[in-house]
Amino acid sequence: AKSCICHMCGAHLNRLHSCLYCVFFGCFTKKHIHEHAKTKRHNLAIDLLYGGIYCFMCQDYIYDKDMEQIAKEEQRKAWKLQAFTPTVVSHYQCTMTGIGEKYSTWEPTKRELELLRHNPKRRKITTNCTIGLRGLINLGNTCFMNCIVQALTHTPLLRDFFLSDRHKCEMQSPSSCLVCEMSTLFQEFYSGHRSPHIPYRLLHLVWTHARHLAGYEQQDAHEFLIAALDVLHRHCKGDDNGKKANNPNHCNCIIDQIFTGGLQSDVTCQVCHGVSTTIDPFWDISLDLPGSSTPFWPLSPGSDGSVVNGESHVSGTTTLTDCLRRFTRPEHLGSSAKIKCSGCHSYQESTKQLTMKKLPIVACFHLKRFEHSAKLRRKITTYVSFPLELDMTPFMASSKESRMNGQYQQPTDSLNNDNKYSLFAVVNHQGTLESGHYTSFIRQHKDQWFKCDDAIITKASIKDVLDSEGYLLFYHKQFLEYE
């Protein structure tokens, strides 16, 4: 068999069956396998998805012990064969039959290496290329999910992982695995189909595994992102299981490899100046905004600041860098929050400072636009300017010495490419706290941006992206990207 598609209509789904008398594949749904059986009198066929044997004389599936044993033997042979001969198998078939679970790393043959040497040109994505762009149907207030799916499916390293069929499902029921569904989503997005995709299976799995998001009420996109990453992390722990990873979660799954960073917290005793340090994993960084009930203290170098609420506040636009400076500034904990100092062996006042110990491949910044308190429930619409390219060097634990007494100083070594990021997705919220709508901007490739509004995708300019309000900002490490 050259390929597993219906020999009459060319489809590869629709309950494909294979004739057990000759090399013929036919759809069960469209009765193409039935027509073949009637014409040729070939009365036995095997369901390629589940492995059941169908008898056209009985007009029913039959169980045969010998056939089941043969199927197991053939599956074992297929696993061994795939270790040496790469075969393109649809992800849907792989996850349902278990074949994909044993799929080994692909290596080119001598013939393929020879062809690569003679054809060194790589396929280029043109400015008009739309591969990977696909709308998502809103299933009833599910725009919060759709905008996060768009951001995840356009995350470069995550896309490479799923499109190379790297996920090995170890769940008893692959149909309940969110990672398998994400893998299917990537196949759908990059299949070239232009019609909007209906993510009903994804929604069902989210409801199953994150019950606080179940129902048709509007949910928070940030809350969905964290819940999705948590479930994906739990479901793909089987991938490269047992290997220690160089991230604060010490997990080698693809989610932690890409999204997990380490946040260093230094608590300094005001009496003996002893420092207690802890490092915690994070998937995103939540940043306070001007206009919230939390005092804001932006620090922009080289500008005339006016005093607002007793703090230096720059006139004009607040930037993402301002928010990060506030996040990483030393904070006096006060007399009501004394901590027992290991040096003094008594409770003392202290200062706390957060810095980045380890940066993730994808840095996600959550601008805290929704304020919930006992007295107040509102949305903060303050505009925050964010850059296309971001250098995180000033906010690293290693750069802490360059910040003295809360005043920012430009570090001498700002050429560290490991800490430089490029913006690739922005999630926005329009409307009020009670009723609103989520949309997203995604970067297709360098300088090519699109707006995703559920099923509708339109071309966007860089100005459209940078002028947007911004709720979730996704940045990717520059040195791990490619054109």
CSV table of C-alpha atoms in Angstrom, one decimal:
chain,number,residue,atom,x,y,z
A,1,ALA,CA,0.0,0.0,0.0
A,2,LYS,CA,1.5,3.3,-1.0
A,3,SER,CA,-0.9,5.4,1.2
A,4,CYS,CA,-3.9,4.7,3.4
A,5,ILE,CA,-6.6,6.7,1.6
A,6,CYS,CA,-9.9,5.6,0.1
A,7,HIS,CA,-9.2,4.3,-3.4
A,8,MET,CA,-12.5,5.8,-4.6
A,9,CYS,CA,-12.8,9.3,-3.0
A,10,GLY,CA,-9.2,9.9,-1.7
A,11,ALA,CA,-10.3,10.6,1.9
A,12,HIS,CA,-8.2,9.3,4.8
A,13,LEU,CA,-10.9,9.5,7.5
A,14,ASN,CA,-14.6,8.4,7.3
A,15,ARG,CA,-13.9,5.1,9.1
A,16,LEU,CA,-11.4,3.8,6.6
A,17,HIS,CA,-11.4,0.0,6.1
A,18,SER,CA,-8.9,-2.3,4.3
A,19,CYS,CA,-9.9,-5.3,2.3
A,20,LEU,CA,-8.4,-8.5,3.6
A,21,TYR,CA,-8.4,-10.2,0.1
A,22,CYS,CA,-6.6,-7.5,-1.9
A,23,VAL,CA,-4.9,-4.1,-1.6
A,24,PHE,CA,-7.9,-1.9,-1.4
A,25,PHE,CA,-8.9,0.9,1.0
A,26,GLY,CA,-12.5,2.2,1.2
A,27,CYS,CA,-14.6,4.5,3.3
A,28,PHE,CA,-17.2,2.8,5.6
A,29,THR,CA,-19.2,6.0,6.0
A,30,LYS,CA,-19.6,6.6,2.3
A,31,LYS,CA,-20.0,2.8,1.7
A,32,HIS,CA,-17.1,2.6,-0.8
A,33,ILE,CA,-15.8,-0.5,1.0
A,34,HIS,CA,-19.3,-2.0,0.8
A,35,GLU,CA,-19.4,-1.5,-3.0
A,36,HIS,CA,-16.0,-3.2,-3.3
A,37,ALA,CA,-17.1,-6.1,-1.2
A,38,LYS,CA,-20.3,-6.6,-3.3
A,39,THR,CA,-18.5,-6.3,-6.7
A,40,LYS,CA,-15.4,-8.4,-5.8
A,41,ARG,CA,-17.1,-10.7,-3.3
A,42,HIS,CA,-14.4,-9.9,-0.8
A,43,ASN,CA,-16.4,-10.2,2.3
A,44,LEU,CA,-13.9,-9.4,5.1
A,45,ALA,CA,-12.3,-6.0,5.8
A,46,ILE,CA,-10.4,-4.5,8.8
A,47,ASP,CA,-11.2,-1.2,10.4
A,48,LEU,CA,-7.9,0.7,10.3
A,49,LEU,CA,-8.7,2.9,13.3
A,50,TYR,CA,-9.7,0.3,15.9
A,51,GLY,CA,-8.6,-3.0,14.2
A,52,GLY,CA,-12.0,-4.7,14.2
A,53,ILE,CA,-12.9,-7.2,11.5
A,54,TYR,CA,-16.1,-6.5,9.5
A,55,CYS,CA,-18.0,-9.3,7.8
A,56,PHE,CA,-20.2,-8.1,4.9
A,57,MET,CA,-22.2,-11.4,4.9
A,58,CYS,CA,-23.0,-11.0,8.6
A,59,GLN,CA,-23.2,-7.2,8.2
A,60,ASP,CA,-21.5,-6.8,11.6
A,61,TYR,CA,-18.1,-6.8,13.3
A,62,ILE,CA,-16.8,-10.2,14.3
A,63,TYR,CA,-14.3,-11.2,17.0
A,64,ASP,CA,-11.7,-13.8,16.1
A,65,LYS,CA,-9.0,-14.8,18.6
A,66,ASP,CA,-6.4,-15.7,15.8
A,67,MET,CA,-7.0,-12.4,14.0
A,68,GLU,CA,-6.4,-10.5,17.2
A,69,GLN,CA,-3.1,-12.3,17.8
A,70,ILE,CA,-2.0,-11.6,14.2
A,71,ALA,CA,-2.9,-7.9,14.7
A,72,LYS,CA,-0.7,-7.7,17.8
A,73,GLU,CA,2.2,-9.4,15.9
A,74,GLU,CA,1.9,-7.0,13.0
A,75,GLN,CA,1.8,-4.0,15.3
A,76,ARG,CA,5.0,-5.2,16.9
A,77,LYS,CA,6.6,-5.5,13.5
A,78,ALA,CA,5.4,-2.1,12.6
A,79,TRP,CA,7.1,-0.6,15.6
A,80,LYS,CA,10.4,-2.3,14.8
A,81,LEU,CA,10.1,-1.3,11.1
A,82,GLN,CA,9.5,2.4,12.0
A,83,ALA,CA,12.8,2.5,13.9
A,84,PHE,CA,14.5,2.2,10.5
A,85,THR,CA,12.0,3.3,7.8
A,86,PRO,CA,10.2,6.6,8.5
A,87,THR,CA,6.5,6.4,7.7
A,88,VAL,CA,4.0,9.2,7.5
A,89,VAL,CA,1.1,8.2,9.6
A,90,SER,CA,-1.8,10.5,10.5
A,91,HIS,CA,-1.6,11.6,14.1
A,92,TYR,CA,-5.3,10.6,14.7
A,93,GLN,CA,-4.5,7.0,13.7
A,94,CYS,CA,-1.3,7.0,15.7
A,95,THR,CA,-3.0,8.0,19.0
A,96,MET,CA,-5.9,5.7,18.6
A,97,THR,CA,-3.9,2.6,17.6
A,98,GLY,CA,-0.9,3.1,19.7
A,99,ILE,CA,1.5,3.1,16.8
A,100,GLY,CA,2.7,6.6,17.4
A,101,GLU,CA,3.5,5.9,21.0
A,102,LYS,CA,6.5,3.8,19.9
A,103,TYR,CA,7.6,6.0,17.0
A,104,SER,CA,11.3,6.5,17.1
A,105,THR,CA,13.4,9.5,16.1
A,106,TRP,CA,13.6,10.0,12.3
A,107,GLU,CA,17.0,9.9,10.7
A,108,PRO,CA,17.6,10.5,7.0
A,109,THR,CA,18.7,7.6,4.8
A,110,LYS,CA,21.9,7.8,2.7
A,111,ARG,CA,19.7,8.4,-0.4
A,112,GLU,CA,17.9,11.3,1.4
A,113,LEU,CA,21.2,12.8,2.6
A,114,GLU,CA,22.4,12.7,-1.0
A,115,LEU,CA,19.3,14.5,-2.2
A,116,LEU,CA,19.7,17.1,0.5
A,117,ARG,CA,23.3,17.8,-0.6
A,118,HIS,CA,22.1,18.2,-4.2
A,119,ASN,CA,19.2,20.5,-3.2
A,120,PRO,CA,20.6,22.9,-0.6
A,121,LYS,CA,17.9,25.5,-1.1
A,122,ARG,CA,15.4,25.7,1.8
A,123,ARG,CA,11.7,26.4,1.3
A,124,LYS,CA,11.0,30.1,2.0
A,125,ILE,CA,7.8,31.4,3.4
A,126,THR,CA,6.6,34.2,1.1
A,127,THR,CA,4.8,37.4,2.3
A,128,ASN,CA,1.5,36.0,1.0
A,129,CYS,CA,1.9,32.6,2.7
A,130,THR,CA,-1.1,31.7,4.9
A,131,ILE,CA,0.1,28.3,6.2
A,132,GLY,CA,-0.7,28.0,9.9
A,133,LEU,CA,-3.5,30.6,9.8
A,134,ARG,CA,-6.9,29.3,10.7
A,135,GLY,CA,-9.9,30.7,12.4
A,136,LEU,CA,-11.7,29.1,15.3
A,137,ILE,CA,-15.4,28.9,15.7
A,138,ASN,CA,-16.8,30.5,18.9
A,139,LEU,CA,-18.7,27.7,20.7
A,140,GLY,CA,-20.6,30.2,23.0
A,141,ASN,CA,-18.4,32.7,24.9
A,142,THR,CA,-15.2,30.7,24.1
A,143,CYS,CA,-13.2,33.6,22.7
A,144,PHE,CA,-11.0,33.4,25.8
A,145,MET,CA,-10.0,29.9,24.7
A,146,ASN,CA,-9.6,30.7,21.0
A,147,CYS,CA,-7.1,33.6,21.6
A,148,ILE,CA,-4.9,31.4,23.8
A,149,VAL,CA,-5.0,28.5,21.2
A,150,GLN,CA,-3.9,31.0,18.5
A,151,ALA,CA,-0.9,32.1,20.7
A,152,LEU,CA,0.1,28.5,21.5
A,153,THR,CA,-0.2,27.3,17.9
A,154,HIS,CA,2.1,30.1,16.8
A,155,THR,CA,4.8,29.5,19.5
A,156,PRO,CA,7.8,28.5,17.4
A,157,LEU,CA,9.4,25.7,19.5
A,158,LEU,CA,6.0,24.3,20.5
A,159,ARG,CA,5.0,24.1,16.8
A,160,ASP,CA,8.2,22.3,15.9
A,161,PHE,CA,7.6,19.8,18.7
A,162,PHE,CA,4.1,18.9,17.6
A,163,LEU,CA,4.6,18.9,13.9
A,164,SER,CA,7.5,16.5,14.2
A,165,ASP,CA,5.2,14.0,16.1
A,166,ARG,CA,7.3,14.0,19.3
A,167,HIS,CA,4.5,13.4,21.8
A,168,LYS,CA,4.4,9.8,23.1
A,169,CYS,CA,1.1,9.3,24.9
A,170,GLU,CA,1.2,7.1,28.0
A,171,MET,CA,-2.3,7.7,29.1
A,172,GLN,CA,-4.7,4.7,29.3
A,173,SER,CA,-7.1,6.5,27.2
A,174,PRO,CA,-5.4,8.8,24.5
A,175,SER,CA,-8.9,10.3,23.7
A,176,SER,CA,-8.8,12.0,27.1
A,177,CYS,CA,-5.2,13.4,26.7
A,178,LEU,CA,-5.1,17.1,26.1
A,179,VAL,CA,-1.6,16.9,24.6
A,180,CYS,CA,-2.9,14.5,21.9
A,181,GLU,CA,-5.7,17.0,21.2
A,182,MET,CA,-3.2,19.8,20.9
A,183,SER,CA,-1.1,17.7,18.5
A,184,THR,CA,-4.3,17.2,16.4
A,185,LEU,CA,-4.9,21.0,16.6
A,186,PHE,CA,-1.4,21.7,15.2
A,187,GLN,CA,-2.0,19.2,12.4
A,188,GLU,CA,-5.3,21.0,11.6
A,189,PHE,CA,-3.8,24.4,11.7
A,190,TYR,CA,-0.9,23.5,9.4
A,191,SER,CA,-2.9,21.3,7.0
A,192,GLY,CA,-3.6,24.1,4.6
A,193,HIS,CA,-7.3,24.0,5.2
A,194,ARG,CA,-8.8,27.5,5.1
A,195,SER,CA,-12.2,26.9,6.7
A,196,PRO,CA,-12.5,27.7,10.4
A,197,HIS,CA,-11.8,24.9,12.8
A,198,ILE,CA,-14.4,23.8,15.4
A,199,PRO,CA,-12.5,23.1,18.7
A,200,TYR,CA,-15.3,21.1,20.4
A,201,ARG,CA,-13.0,18.3,21.5
A,202,LEU,CA,-10.5,20.7,23.1
A,203,LEU,CA,-13.4,22.5,24.9
A,204,HIS,CA,-14.7,19.2,26.2
A,205,LEU,CA,-11.2,18.1,27.5
A,206,VAL,CA,-10.7,21.5,29.2
A,207,TRP,CA,-14.1,21.1,30.9
A,208,THR,CA,-13.1,17.6,32.0
A,209,HIS,CA,-9.7,18.4,33.3
A,210,ALA,CA,-10.2,22.0,34.5
A,211,ARG,CA,-13.7,21.9,36.0
A,212,HIS,CA,-13.6,25.5,37.2
A,213,LEU,CA,-13.7,26.6,33.5
A,214,ALA,CA,-16.7,24.4,32.6
A,215,GLY,CA,-19.8,26.1,31.3
A,216,TYR,CA,-20.7,28.7,28.7
A,217,GLU,CA,-19.9,31.7,30.9
A,218,GLN,CA,-17.1,34.1,29.7
A,219,GLN,CA,-13.9,33.1,31.4
A,220,ASP,CA,-10.6,34.9,31.9
A,221,ALA,CA,-8.0,34.2,29.1
A,222,HIS,CA,-5.1,34.4,31.6
A,223,GLU,CA,-6.8,31.9,33.9
A,224,PHE,CA,-7.4,29.6,30.9
A,225,LEU,CA,-3.7,29.9,29.8
A,226,ILE,CA,-2.4,28.8,33.2
A,227,ALA,CA,-5.0,25.9,33.5
A,228,ALA,CA,-4.1,24.8,29.9
A,229,LEU,CA,-0.4,24.8,30.7
A,230,ASP,CA,-1.0,22.9,33.9
A,231,VAL,CA,-3.1,20.2,32.2
A,232,LEU,CA,-0.6,19.9,29.3
A,233,HIS,CA,2.2,19.6,31.8
A,234,ARG,CA,0.5,16.8,33.7
A,235,HIS,CA,-0.5,14.9,30.5
A,236,CYS,CA,2.9,15.0,28.8
A,237,LYS,CA,5.0,14.0,31.8
A,238,GLY,CA,5.5,10.7,30.0
A,239,ASP,CA,7.5,12.4,27.3
A,240,ASP,CA,11.2,11.8,28.1
A,241,ASN,CA,10.1,10.7,31.6
A,242,GLY,CA,12.7,10.4,34.2
A,243,LYS,CA,15.1,12.9,32.7
A,244,LYS,CA,16.0,15.8,35.0
A,245,ALA,CA,15.7,19.1,33.3
A,246,ASN,CA,17.5,22.4,33.7
A,247,ASN,CA,14.4,24.4,34.9
A,248,PRO,CA,12.9,25.1,38.3
A,249,ASN,CA,10.2,22.4,37.9
A,250,HIS,CA,12.9,19.8,37.1
A,251,CYS,CA,10.6,18.4,34.5
A,252,ASN,CA,11.7,17.5,30.9
A,253,CYS,CA,8.2,17.8,29.3
A,254,ILE,CA,7.9,20.3,26.4
A,255,ILE,CA,5.8,22.7,28.4
A,256,ASP,CA,8.4,23.1,31.1
A,257,GLN,CA,11.2,23.3,28.6
A,258,ILE,CA,9.5,26.2,26.9
A,259,PHE,CA,7.4,28.1,29.5
A,260,THR,CA,9.0,27.5,32.9
A,261,GLY,CA,11.4,30.2,34.3
A,262,GLY,CA,12.9,30.7,37.8
A,263,LEU,CA,12.0,33.7,40.0
A,264,GLN,CA,14.5,34.5,42.7
A,265,SER,CA,13.2,36.1,45.9
A,266,ASP,CA,15.9,37.7,48.1
A,267,VAL,CA,14.7,38.7,51.6
A,268,THR,CA,17.3,40.9,53.4
A,269,CYS,CA,17.3,41.4,57.1
A,270,GLN,CA,17.5,45.2,58.0
A,271,VAL,CA,19.6,44.5,61.1
A,272,CYS,CA,22.3,42.0,60.1
A,273,HIS,CA,21.8,42.3,56.3
A,274,GLY,CA,21.7,38.6,56.0
A,275,VAL,CA,20.0,37.4,52.8
A,276,SER,CA,17.6,34.5,52.5
A,277,THR,CA,17.1,33.3,48.9
A,278,THR,CA,14.4,31.1,47.3
A,279,ILE,CA,13.8,30.2,43.7
A,280,ASP,CA,10.3,29.5,42.5
A,281,PRO,CA,9.1,28.3,39.1
A,282,PHE,CA,6.8,30.5,37.0
A,283,TRP,CA,4.9,30.2,33.7
A,284,ASP,CA,4.0,33.9,33.5
A,285,ILE,CA,4.8,37.2,35.2
A,286,SER,CA,1.8,39.3,36.5
A,287,LEU,CA,2.5,43.0,36.4
A,288,ASP,CA,0.7,45.8,38.3
A,289,LEU,CA,-0.5,48.8,36.3
A,290,PRO,CA,-0.8,52.6,37.1
A,291,GLY,CA,-4.4,53.3,38.0
A,292,SER,CA,-4.7,50.2,40.2
A,293,SER,CA,-5.2,50.5,44.0
A,294,THR,CA,-1.6,49.2,44.4
A,295,PRO,CA,0.9,52.1,44.5
A,296,PHE,CA,2.9,52.3,41.3
A,297,TRP,CA,6.5,53.3,41.0
A,298,PRO,CA,7.9,53.4,37.5
A,299,LEU,CA,11.5,54.3,37.1
A,300,SER,CA,12.6,55.6,33.7
A,301,PRO,CA,16.3,56.6,33.4
A,302,GLY,CA,17.2,60.1,32.1
A,303,SER,CA,13.7,61.6,32.4
A,304,ASP,CA,12.2,64.3,34.6
A,305,GLY,CA,9.8,62.6,37.0
A,306,SER,CA,7.0,64.3,39.0
A,307,VAL,CA,6.1,63.1,42.4
A,308,VAL,CA,2.8,61.2,42.5
A,309,ASN,CA,1.6,59.4,45.6
A,310,GLY,CA,5.1,60.0,47.2
A,311,GLU,CA,6.8,58.1,44.4
A,312,SER,CA,8.7,59.1,41.3
A,313,HIS,CA,6.3,59.0,38.4
A,314,VAL,CA,7.2,59.8,34.8
A,315,SER,CA,4.9,62.0,32.8
A,316,GLY,CA,3.6,60.4,29.6
A,317,THR,CA,3.2,56.8,28.7
A,318,THR,CA,3.9,53.8,31.0
A,319,THR,CA,6.0,51.2,29.3
A,320,LEU,CA,6.4,47.4,29.9
A,321,THR,CA,9.9,48.2,31.1
A,322,ASP,CA,8.4,50.5,33.8
A,323,CYS,CA,6.2,47.7,35.0
A,324,LEU,CA,9.2,45.3,35.1
A,325,ARG,CA,11.2,47.8,37.1
A,326,ARG,CA,8.4,48.1,39.6
A,327,PHE,CA,8.2,44.3,39.8
A,328,THR,CA,11.9,43.9,40.5
A,329,ARG,CA,12.4,46.9,42.8
A,330,PRO,CA,13.2,46.2,46.5
A,331,GLU,CA,10.1,46.4,48.7
A,332,HIS,CA,10.2,47.1,52.4
A,333,LEU,CA,7.9,44.6,54.2
A,334,GLY,CA,7.2,46.8,57.2
A,335,SER,CA,6.8,46.0,60.9
A,336,SER,CA,3.5,44.1,60.4
A,337,ALA,CA,5.3,41.5,58.2
A,338,LYS,CA,8.4,40.7,60.2
A,339,ILE,CA,10.3,37.5,59.2
A,340,LYS,CA,12.5,35.3,61.5
A,341,CYS,CA,16.1,36.0,60.5
A,342,SER,CA,18.3,32.9,60.5
A,343,GLY,CA,21.3,35.2,61.4
A,344,CYS,CA,19.7,37.2,64.2
A,345,HIS,CA,17.5,34.3,65.3
A,346,SER,CA,14.7,36.7,66.0
A,347,TYR,CA,11.9,38.4,64.1
A,348,GLN,CA,13.2,41.5,62.2
A,349,GLU,CA,12.0,43.9,59.6
A,350,SER,CA,13.3,43.1,56.1
A,351,THR,CA,13.2,44.0,52.4
A,352,LYS,CA,12.2,41.7,49.6
A,353,GLN,CA,13.4,41.9,46.0
A,354,LEU,CA,12.3,39.7,43.0
A,355,THR,CA,14.6,39.1,40.1
A,356,MET,CA,14.9,36.5,37.2
A,357,LYS,CA,17.2,33.6,38.1
A,358,LYS,CA,16.4,31.7,34.9
A,359,LEU,CA,14.5,33.0,31.9
A,360,PRO,CA,12.1,30.8,30.0
A,361,ILE,CA,12.2,30.3,26.2
A,362,VAL,CA,8.7,32.0,26.1
A,363,ALA,CA,8.2,34.9,28.5
A,364,CYS,CA,4.5,35.6,29.0
A,365,PHE,CA,3.6,38.9,30.7
A,366,HIS,CA,0.1,39.3,32.3
A,367,LEU,CA,-0.9,43.0,32.7
A,368,LYS,CA,-3.3,43.0,35.6
A,369,ARG,CA,-6.2,44.8,34.0
A,370,PHE,CA,-8.9,43.2,36.2
A,371,GLU,CA,-9.0,44.4,39.7
A,372,HIS,CA,-11.0,42.5,42.3
A,373,SER,CA,-11.2,43.6,45.9
A,374,ALA,CA,-13.8,43.8,48.7
A,375,LYS,CA,-14.7,47.3,47.8
A,376,LEU,CA,-13.9,47.4,44.1
A,377,ARG,CA,-14.4,45.4,40.9
A,378,ARG,CA,-13.2,47.1,37.7
A,379,LYS,CA,-11.1,47.0,34.6
A,380,ILE,CA,-8.0,49.1,34.3
A,381,THR,CA,-7.7,50.5,30.8
A,382,THR,CA,-4.3,52.3,31.2
A,383,TYR,CA,-2.3,52.1,28.0
A,384,VAL,CA,1.1,50.3,28.4
A,385,SER,CA,3.6,50.7,25.6
A,386,PHE,CA,5.4,47.4,24.8
A,387,PRO,CA,8.3,46.8,22.4
A,388,LEU,CA,8.8,44.4,19.5
A,389,GLU,CA,12.1,43.4,21.0
A,390,LEU,CA,12.8,43.2,24.7
A,391,ASP,CA,16.1,42.8,26.6
A,392,MET,CA,15.6,41.1,30.0
A,393,THR,CA,19.2,41.6,31.2
A,394,PRO,CA,18.5,44.4,33.6
A,395,PHE,CA,15.9,42.2,35.5
A,396,MET,CA,18.2,39.2,36.0
A,397,ALA,CA,19.5,38.2,39.4
A,398,SER,CA,23.0,38.6,37.9
A,399,SER,CA,22.3,42.2,37.1
A,400,LYS,CA,21.0,43.0,40.6
A,401,GLU,CA,24.2,44.8,41.6
A,402,SER,CA,23.5,47.4,38.8
A,403,ARG,CA,20.4,48.5,40.7
A,404,MET,CA,21.4,50.4,43.8
A,405,ASN,CA,19.0,51.9,46.4
A,406,GLY,CA,16.1,51.3,44.0
A,407,GLN,CA,17.6,53.5,41.3
A,408,TYR,CA,18.0,51.9,37.9
A,409,GLN,CA,21.5,52.0,36.2
A,410,GLN,CA,22.1,50.7,32.7
A,411,PRO,CA,24.2,47.6,33.0
A,412,THR,CA,27.6,47.6,31.2
A,413,ASP,CA,27.0,44.2,29.7
A,414,SER,CA,23.8,44.6,27.7
A,415,LEU,CA,25.0,42.5,24.8
A,416,ASN,CA,23.8,39.2,26.2
A,417,ASN,CA,21.7,37.7,23.4
A,418,ASP,CA,20.5,34.9,25.6
A,419,ASN,CA,18.3,37.5,27.4
A,420,LYS,CA,16.8,39.1,24.3
A,421,TYR,CA,13.2,38.4,23.2
A,422,SER,CA,10.9,39.0,20.2
A,423,LEU,CA,7.2,39.6,20.5
A,424,PHE,CA,5.1,37.0,18.7
A,425,ALA,CA,1.6,37.2,20.2
A,426,VAL,CA,-0.6,39.7,22.0
A,427,VAL,CA,-4.0,38.9,23.6
A,428,ASN,CA,-6.4,41.9,24.0
A,429,HIS,CA,-9.7,42.4,25.9
A,430,GLN,CA,-12.4,44.8,24.7
A,431,GLY,CA,-15.3,45.8,26.8
A,432,THR,CA,-16.0,45.8,30.5
A,433,LEU,CA,-15.4,43.5,33.4
A,434,GLU,CA,-18.9,42.1,33.1
A,435,SER,CA,-19.1,41.7,29.4
A,436,GLY,CA,-16.3,41.7,26.9
A,437,HIS,CA,-14.5,40.0,24.0
A,438,TYR,CA,-11.0,38.6,23.5
A,439,THR,CA,-9.0,38.9,20.3
A,440,SER,CA,-5.4,38.2,19.6
A,441,PHE,CA,-2.6,39.4,17.3
A,442,ILE,CA,-0.2,36.7,16.1
A,443,ARG,CA,3.1,36.9,14.2
A,444,GLN,CA,3.0,34.6,11.2
A,445,HIS,CA,6.7,35.2,10.4
A,446,LYS,CA,9.0,38.2,10.6
A,447,ASP,CA,7.1,41.5,10.5
A,448,GLN,CA,3.9,39.7,9.2
A,449,TRP,CA,1.1,40.1,11.7
A,450,PHE,CA,-2.6,39.0,11.7
A,451,LYS,CA,-5.5,39.7,13.9
A,452,CYS,CA,-7.5,36.6,15.1
A,453,ASP,CA,-11.1,37.4,16.0
A,454,ASP,CA,-12.6,33.9,16.5
A,455,ALA,CA,-13.4,32.6,12.9
A,456,ILE,CA,-12.2,35.8,11.2
A,457,ILE,CA,-8.5,36.4,10.5
A,458,THR,CA,-7.3,39.7,8.9
A,459,LYS,CA,-4.0,41.2,8.1
A,460,ALA,CA,-2.6,43.6,10.7
A,461,SER,CA,0.1,46.2,10.7
A,462,ILE,CA,2.8,46.4,13.4
A,463,LYS,CA,1.3,49.7,14.4
A,464,ASP,CA,-2.1,47.9,15.0
A,465,VAL,CA,-0.2,45.5,17.3
A,466,LEU,CA,1.8,48.1,19.3
A,467,ASP,CA,-1.2,50.5,19.6
A,468,SER,CA,-3.4,47.8,21.2
A,469,GLU,CA,-4.2,47.9,24.9
A,470,GLY,CA,-2.5,44.6,25.7
A,471,TYR,CA,-3.6,42.0,28.3
A,472,LEU,CA,-1.2,39.1,27.7
A,473,LEU,CA,2.1,39.6,25.9
A,474,PHE,CA,4.1,36.6,24.5
A,475,TYR,CA,7.8,36.9,23.8
A,476,HIS,CA,10.2,34.3,22.4
A,477,LYS,CA,13.9,34.1,22.9
A,478,GLN,CA,15.6,35.5,19.8
A,479,PHE,CA,18.5,33.1,19.5
A,480,LEU,CA,16.1,30.1,19.4
A,481,GLU,CA,14.1,31.6,16.5
A,482,TYR,CA,14.8,31.3,12.8
A,483,GLU,CA,13.5,33.1,9.7
